[in-house]
Short mmCIF file of N, CA and C in Angstrom, two decimals:
data_model
loop_
_atom_site.label_atom_id
_atom_site.label_comp_id
_atom_site.label_asym_id
_atom_site.label_seq_id
_atom_site.Cartn_x
_atom_site.Cartn_y
_atom_site.Cartn_z
N MET R 121 39.18 89.01 264.46
CA MET R 121 39.85 89.53 263.25
C MET R 121 39.10 90.75 262.80
N PHE R 122 39.92 91.76 262.40
CA PHE R 122 39.42 93.04 261.98
C PHE R 122 40.09 93.36 260.63
N GLY R 123 39.44 94.20 259.88
CA GLY R 123 40.03 94.69 258.61
C GLY R 123 39.44 95.99 258.08
N ARG R 124 40.07 96.54 257.13
CA ARG R 124 39.65 97.76 256.59
C ARG R 124 38.88 97.44 255.36
N ILE R 125 37.72 98.10 255.11
CA ILE R 125 36.87 97.81 254.01
C ILE R 125 36.73 99.15 253.16
N SER R 126 36.81 98.85 251.85
CA SER R 126 36.54 99.90 250.88
C SER R 126 35.25 99.49 250.17
N GLN R 127 34.17 100.14 250.35
CA GLN R 127 32.90 99.71 249.81
C GLN R 127 32.18 100.84 249.03
N ARG R 128 31.59 100.46 247.88
CA ARG R 128 30.76 101.35 247.11
C ARG R 128 29.46 100.71 246.93
N THR R 129 28.40 101.55 247.01
CA THR R 129 27.01 101.05 246.97
C THR R 129 26.16 102.04 246.17
N VAL R 130 25.34 101.49 245.24
CA VAL R 130 24.42 102.33 244.51
C VAL R 130 23.06 101.62 244.54
N GLY R 131 22.01 102.36 244.81
CA GLY R 131 20.68 101.83 244.81
C GLY R 131 19.67 102.87 244.38
N VAL R 132 18.58 102.42 243.86
CA VAL R 132 17.56 103.26 243.36
C VAL R 132 16.23 102.70 243.72
N THR R 133 15.29 103.62 244.11
CA THR R 133 13.83 103.10 244.36
C THR R 133 13.02 103.87 243.47
N ALA R 134 12.17 103.25 242.67
CA ALA R 134 11.32 103.93 241.69
C ALA R 134 9.90 103.36 241.85
N ARG R 135 8.99 104.23 241.84
CA ARG R 135 7.47 103.97 241.94
C ARG R 135 6.77 104.61 240.76
N VAL R 136 5.84 103.89 240.19
CA VAL R 136 5.03 104.45 239.15
C VAL R 136 3.56 104.02 239.46
N ASN R 137 2.67 104.97 239.51
CA ASN R 137 1.27 104.75 239.58
C ASN R 137 0.63 105.24 238.34
N TYR R 138 -0.14 104.38 237.64
CA TYR R 138 -0.77 104.78 236.41
C TYR R 138 -2.27 104.41 236.46
N THR R 139 -3.17 105.38 236.25
CA THR R 139 -4.53 105.03 236.31
C THR R 139 -5.01 104.98 234.83
N VAL R 140 -5.42 103.76 234.40
CA VAL R 140 -5.85 103.58 233.01
C VAL R 140 -7.32 104.14 232.85
N THR R 141 -8.14 103.64 233.76
CA THR R 141 -9.55 104.26 233.74
C THR R 141 -9.80 104.47 235.29
N PRO R 142 -10.89 105.05 235.69
CA PRO R 142 -11.25 105.24 237.10
C PRO R 142 -11.36 103.87 237.82
N ALA R 143 -11.59 102.79 237.02
CA ALA R 143 -11.83 101.52 237.70
C ALA R 143 -10.55 100.50 237.50
N LEU R 144 -9.58 100.96 236.77
CA LEU R 144 -8.40 100.19 236.44
C LEU R 144 -7.17 100.94 236.70
N SER R 145 -6.25 100.46 237.49
CA SER R 145 -4.98 101.13 237.79
C SER R 145 -3.81 100.06 237.88
N VAL R 146 -2.62 100.58 237.64
CA VAL R 146 -1.38 99.75 237.64
C VAL R 146 -0.35 100.53 238.46
N GLN R 147 0.28 99.74 239.33
CA GLN R 147 1.35 100.31 240.33
C GLN R 147 2.54 99.47 240.06
N ILE R 148 3.71 100.08 239.97
CA ILE R 148 4.97 99.33 239.72
C ILE R 148 5.96 99.87 240.77
N TYR R 149 6.72 99.03 241.45
CA TYR R 149 7.72 99.36 242.34
C TYR R 149 8.96 98.64 241.93
N ALA R 150 10.05 99.29 241.80
CA ALA R 150 11.32 98.63 241.34
C ALA R 150 12.52 99.19 242.17
N GLN R 151 13.42 98.27 242.48
CA GLN R 151 14.51 98.63 243.44
C GLN R 151 15.80 97.83 242.96
N PRO R 152 16.64 98.40 242.06
CA PRO R 152 17.95 97.79 241.85
C PRO R 152 18.92 98.27 242.82
N PHE R 153 19.84 97.31 243.22
CA PHE R 153 20.84 97.64 244.25
C PHE R 153 22.17 96.89 243.91
N VAL R 154 23.20 97.58 243.86
CA VAL R 154 24.53 96.93 243.70
C VAL R 154 25.53 97.52 244.76
N SER R 155 26.38 96.60 245.30
CA SER R 155 27.37 96.94 246.34
C SER R 155 28.61 96.09 246.11
N ALA R 156 29.79 96.65 246.26
CA ALA R 156 31.04 95.89 246.26
C ALA R 156 31.93 96.30 247.33
N GLY R 157 32.63 95.47 248.00
CA GLY R 157 33.54 95.74 249.03
C GLY R 157 34.74 94.90 249.04
N GLY R 158 35.87 95.54 249.25
CA GLY R 158 37.14 94.91 249.38
C GLY R 158 37.84 95.06 250.68
N TYR R 159 38.29 94.05 251.33
CA TYR R 159 38.93 94.13 252.61
C TYR R 159 40.45 94.12 252.47
N SER R 160 41.09 94.83 253.37
CA SER R 160 42.53 94.85 253.44
C SER R 160 43.00 95.11 254.91
N ASP R 161 44.25 95.08 255.14
CA ASP R 161 44.80 95.48 256.39
C ASP R 161 44.29 94.71 257.55
N PHE R 162 44.27 93.39 257.44
CA PHE R 162 43.68 92.44 258.47
C PHE R 162 44.54 92.53 259.79
N ARG R 163 43.84 92.60 260.85
CA ARG R 163 44.51 92.62 262.18
C ARG R 163 43.78 91.80 263.16
N GLU R 164 44.46 91.34 264.30
CA GLU R 164 43.88 90.60 265.33
C GLU R 164 44.05 91.37 266.61
N LEU R 165 43.16 91.20 267.59
CA LEU R 165 43.22 91.85 268.89
C LEU R 165 44.30 91.09 269.72
N VAL R 166 45.26 91.87 270.22
CA VAL R 166 46.34 91.33 271.09
C VAL R 166 46.10 91.69 272.41
N ASP R 167 45.92 93.01 272.68
CA ASP R 167 45.79 93.47 274.05
C ASP R 167 44.57 94.58 274.05
N GLY R 168 43.43 94.17 274.43
CA GLY R 168 42.25 95.06 274.38
C GLY R 168 42.33 96.28 275.24
N ARG R 169 43.28 96.28 276.25
CA ARG R 169 43.39 97.46 277.18
C ARG R 169 44.53 98.34 276.79
N ALA R 170 45.29 98.06 275.75
CA ALA R 170 46.39 98.88 275.34
C ALA R 170 45.96 100.22 274.79
N ARG R 171 46.75 101.19 275.18
CA ARG R 171 46.35 102.58 274.72
C ARG R 171 46.71 102.86 273.24
N GLN R 172 47.84 102.31 272.82
CA GLN R 172 48.25 102.54 271.51
C GLN R 172 47.77 101.56 270.48
N PHE R 173 47.28 102.05 269.28
CA PHE R 173 46.70 101.15 268.29
C PHE R 173 47.60 100.00 267.94
N ASP R 174 48.89 100.14 267.70
CA ASP R 174 49.75 99.24 267.28
C ASP R 174 49.89 98.09 268.42
N ALA R 175 49.81 98.54 269.75
CA ALA R 175 49.96 97.53 270.80
C ALA R 175 48.64 96.70 270.97
N ARG R 176 47.57 97.31 270.57
CA ARG R 176 46.21 96.74 270.74
C ARG R 176 45.98 95.63 269.70
N PHE R 177 46.35 96.03 268.39
CA PHE R 177 46.09 95.15 267.28
C PHE R 177 47.45 94.80 266.60
N ALA R 178 47.60 93.48 266.18
CA ALA R 178 48.72 93.08 265.38
C ALA R 178 48.31 92.68 264.03
N PRO R 179 49.14 92.78 263.06
CA PRO R 179 48.88 92.33 261.69
C PRO R 179 48.47 90.84 261.67
N TYR R 180 47.60 90.53 260.82
CA TYR R 180 47.07 89.13 260.80
C TYR R 180 47.13 88.71 259.34
N ALA R 181 47.72 87.45 259.06
CA ALA R 181 47.84 86.93 257.82
C ALA R 181 46.59 86.11 257.49
N TYR R 182 45.57 86.73 256.90
CA TYR R 182 44.29 86.08 256.58
C TYR R 182 44.40 85.52 255.12
N ASP R 183 44.16 84.23 254.93
CA ASP R 183 44.36 83.65 253.65
C ASP R 183 43.06 83.46 252.92
N GLY R 184 41.85 83.88 253.52
CA GLY R 184 40.60 83.77 252.80
C GLY R 184 40.31 84.97 251.92
N ASN R 185 39.15 85.06 251.38
CA ASN R 185 38.79 86.15 250.49
C ASN R 185 37.35 86.65 250.97
N PRO R 186 37.28 87.62 251.81
CA PRO R 186 36.02 88.05 252.24
C PRO R 186 35.36 89.16 251.29
N ASP R 187 36.03 89.50 250.18
CA ASP R 187 35.59 90.47 249.30
C ASP R 187 34.26 90.08 248.66
N PHE R 188 33.45 91.06 248.24
CA PHE R 188 32.10 90.70 247.79
C PHE R 188 31.57 91.74 246.77
N ASN R 189 30.80 91.20 245.92
CA ASN R 189 29.98 92.00 244.95
C ASN R 189 28.52 91.39 245.15
N TYR R 190 27.67 92.38 245.64
CA TYR R 190 26.27 91.95 245.88
C TYR R 190 25.34 92.73 244.91
N ARG R 191 24.49 92.00 244.21
CA ARG R 191 23.54 92.69 243.26
C ARG R 191 22.17 92.11 243.52
N SER R 192 21.16 93.04 243.42
CA SER R 192 19.78 92.64 243.61
C SER R 192 18.90 93.48 242.78
N PHE R 193 17.78 92.93 242.38
CA PHE R 193 16.70 93.67 241.78
C PHE R 193 15.37 93.11 242.31
N ARG R 194 14.61 94.01 242.93
CA ARG R 194 13.30 93.63 243.42
C ARG R 194 12.14 94.45 242.78
N THR R 195 11.09 93.83 242.43
CA THR R 195 10.03 94.63 241.75
C THR R 195 8.71 94.01 242.21
N THR R 196 7.71 94.92 242.38
CA THR R 196 6.29 94.56 242.71
C THR R 196 5.46 95.24 241.68
N ASN R 197 4.54 94.38 241.03
CA ASN R 197 3.59 95.04 240.06
C ASN R 197 2.28 94.69 240.49
N VAL R 198 1.33 95.59 240.58
CA VAL R 198 0.04 95.46 241.04
C VAL R 198 -1.02 96.01 240.01
N VAL R 199 -1.97 95.16 239.61
CA VAL R 199 -3.06 95.66 238.81
C VAL R 199 -4.33 95.62 239.67
N ARG R 200 -5.05 96.75 239.72
CA ARG R 200 -6.26 96.82 240.55
C ARG R 200 -7.51 97.11 239.60
N TRP R 201 -8.47 96.31 239.78
CA TRP R 201 -9.74 96.56 238.93
C TRP R 201 -10.82 96.46 239.86
N GLU R 202 -11.59 97.64 239.82
CA GLU R 202 -12.83 97.74 240.62
C GLU R 202 -13.95 97.41 239.69
N TYR R 203 -14.37 96.20 239.65
CA TYR R 203 -15.31 95.70 238.68
C TYR R 203 -16.74 96.09 238.96
N GLN R 204 -17.09 96.55 240.13
CA GLN R 204 -18.30 97.18 240.59
C GLN R 204 -18.04 97.99 241.83
N PRO R 205 -18.77 98.98 242.13
CA PRO R 205 -18.48 99.80 243.29
C PRO R 205 -18.31 98.98 244.57
N GLY R 206 -17.15 99.19 245.21
CA GLY R 206 -16.82 98.52 246.50
C GLY R 206 -16.23 97.14 246.33
N SER R 207 -16.24 96.59 245.12
CA SER R 207 -15.67 95.21 244.85
C SER R 207 -14.49 95.40 243.93
N THR R 208 -13.37 94.77 244.34
CA THR R 208 -12.09 94.91 243.68
C THR R 208 -11.38 93.64 243.51
N LEU R 209 -10.75 93.52 242.42
CA LEU R 209 -9.78 92.34 242.03
C LEU R 209 -8.40 92.87 241.89
N PHE R 210 -7.47 92.31 242.67
CA PHE R 210 -6.06 92.63 242.65
C PHE R 210 -5.20 91.50 242.15
N GLY R 211 -4.32 91.76 241.19
CA GLY R 211 -3.37 90.83 240.70
C GLY R 211 -1.94 91.37 241.01
N VAL R 212 -1.15 90.53 241.72
CA VAL R 212 0.15 91.03 242.10
C VAL R 212 1.22 90.05 241.58
N TRP R 213 2.32 90.61 241.04
CA TRP R 213 3.52 89.94 240.60
C TRP R 213 4.70 90.42 241.33
N GLN R 214 5.31 89.76 242.14
CA GLN R 214 6.48 90.12 242.87
C GLN R 214 7.67 89.34 242.47
N GLN R 215 8.83 90.00 242.18
CA GLN R 215 9.96 89.29 241.74
C GLN R 215 11.18 89.78 242.48
N GLY R 216 12.08 88.87 242.94
CA GLY R 216 13.35 89.25 243.60
C GLY R 216 14.40 88.43 243.00
N ARG R 217 15.45 89.22 242.56
CA ARG R 217 16.65 88.55 241.94
C ARG R 217 17.82 89.02 242.78
N GLU R 218 18.75 88.15 243.14
CA GLU R 218 19.97 88.53 243.81
C GLU R 218 21.10 87.48 243.47
N ASP R 219 22.33 87.98 243.61
CA ASP R 219 23.49 87.24 243.29
C ASP R 219 24.61 87.91 244.05
N GLN R 220 25.66 86.99 244.35
CA GLN R 220 26.86 87.53 244.97
C GLN R 220 28.10 86.78 244.50
N ILE R 221 29.18 87.54 244.14
CA ILE R 221 30.44 86.97 243.77
C ILE R 221 31.50 87.63 244.70
N ASP R 222 32.72 87.08 244.61
CA ASP R 222 33.74 87.59 245.58
C ASP R 222 34.85 88.24 245.02
N THR R 223 34.60 89.14 243.97
CA THR R 223 35.71 89.90 243.35
C THR R 223 36.02 91.15 244.12
N GLY R 224 35.06 91.86 244.71
CA GLY R 224 35.25 92.95 245.48
C GLY R 224 35.54 94.30 244.74
N ARG R 225 35.45 94.28 243.44
CA ARG R 225 35.78 95.30 242.57
C ARG R 225 34.47 95.86 242.02
N PHE R 226 34.13 97.18 242.27
CA PHE R 226 32.94 97.72 241.72
C PHE R 226 32.95 98.12 240.34
N ASP R 227 32.08 97.61 239.54
CA ASP R 227 31.96 98.05 238.13
C ASP R 227 30.48 98.22 237.83
N PHE R 228 30.06 99.47 237.87
CA PHE R 228 28.64 99.73 237.83
C PHE R 228 27.91 99.12 236.73
N GLY R 229 28.44 99.24 235.48
CA GLY R 229 27.78 98.63 234.35
C GLY R 229 27.60 97.19 234.42
N ARG R 230 28.71 96.44 234.83
CA ARG R 230 28.63 95.00 234.88
C ARG R 230 27.70 94.58 236.04
N ASP R 231 27.90 95.18 237.25
CA ASP R 231 27.04 94.75 238.38
C ASP R 231 25.60 95.04 238.17
N PHE R 232 25.27 96.20 237.60
CA PHE R 232 23.86 96.63 237.29
C PHE R 232 23.27 95.63 236.34
N ARG R 233 23.97 95.31 235.31
CA ARG R 233 23.48 94.37 234.31
C ARG R 233 23.26 93.02 234.88
N ASP R 234 24.28 92.54 235.62
CA ASP R 234 24.18 91.24 236.20
C ASP R 234 23.07 91.12 237.18
N ALA R 235 22.64 92.17 237.84
CA ALA R 235 21.47 92.14 238.79
C ALA R 235 20.24 91.58 238.08
N PHE R 236 20.06 91.91 236.82
CA PHE R 236 18.97 91.51 235.97
C PHE R 236 19.08 90.05 235.47
N ASP R 237 20.29 89.51 235.43
CA ASP R 237 20.58 88.17 235.02
C ASP R 237 20.63 87.15 236.20
N ALA R 238 20.53 87.71 237.40
CA ALA R 238 20.65 86.88 238.57
C ALA R 238 19.38 85.90 238.68
N PRO R 239 19.60 84.79 239.29
CA PRO R 239 18.47 83.92 239.56
C PRO R 239 17.27 84.56 240.23
N GLY R 240 16.10 84.33 239.68
CA GLY R 240 14.88 85.07 240.31
C GLY R 240 13.94 84.22 241.05
N ARG R 241 13.17 84.78 241.88
CA ARG R 241 12.14 84.16 242.67
C ARG R 241 10.91 84.95 242.43
N ASN R 242 9.81 84.28 241.88
CA ASN R 242 8.57 84.94 241.56
C ASN R 242 7.46 84.46 242.50
N VAL R 243 6.59 85.49 242.78
CA VAL R 243 5.44 85.25 243.58
C VAL R 243 4.26 85.89 242.85
N PHE R 244 3.14 85.12 242.75
CA PHE R 244 1.87 85.69 242.07
C PHE R 244 0.84 85.51 243.08
N LEU R 245 -0.01 86.59 243.28
CA LEU R 245 -1.05 86.64 244.20
C LEU R 245 -2.29 87.21 243.51
N VAL R 246 -3.43 86.70 243.98
CA VAL R 246 -4.67 87.33 243.53
C VAL R 246 -5.54 87.56 244.76
N LYS R 247 -6.11 88.70 244.89
CA LYS R 247 -7.01 89.06 245.96
C LYS R 247 -8.35 89.53 245.38
N TRP R 248 -9.38 88.96 245.89
CA TRP R 248 -10.70 89.30 245.44
C TRP R 248 -11.53 89.83 246.58
N ALA R 249 -12.05 91.03 246.46
CA ALA R 249 -12.85 91.61 247.49
C ALA R 249 -14.27 91.91 246.94
N TYR R 250 -15.27 91.40 247.54
CA TYR R 250 -16.68 91.68 247.09
C TYR R 250 -17.43 92.32 248.24
N TRP R 251 -18.07 93.40 247.81
CA TRP R 251 -18.85 94.15 248.81
C TRP R 251 -20.23 93.66 248.93
N LEU R 252 -20.60 93.15 250.08
CA LEU R 252 -21.96 92.74 250.37
C LEU R 252 -22.78 93.87 250.87
N ASN R 253 -23.84 94.19 250.28
CA ASN R 253 -24.67 95.37 250.61
C ASN R 253 -26.06 94.81 251.21
N TYR R 254 -26.07 94.65 252.49
CA TYR R 254 -27.33 94.20 253.14
C TYR R 254 -27.36 94.76 254.52
#
């Protein structure tokens, strides 16, 4: 089965590095992404060797709905503290949110807003590095 797709996608990647003091810094990475696609003109392969398009593919009555709206928002936040020369403590919070519906109609305001309301997955990490001087 084949079909024609009309798709619109918008994504942004943003990074911020902020040094509070020489020993303390914050890094933020954020990536919102929205995409919508609607399928039409479904066809099936009839004769793969035919030279003419209409002889190769025939219209196909597809009764499903493959249309989609995909929204996601991913962010990573890092706090770095060098508590003594060569020794550092990192705190990381990573969050991923994603959702999908099958309308296939792009509405930037709705899709962008819904990316933040989508179910989220959080990961928290701590890394401790201590410099041994001997």
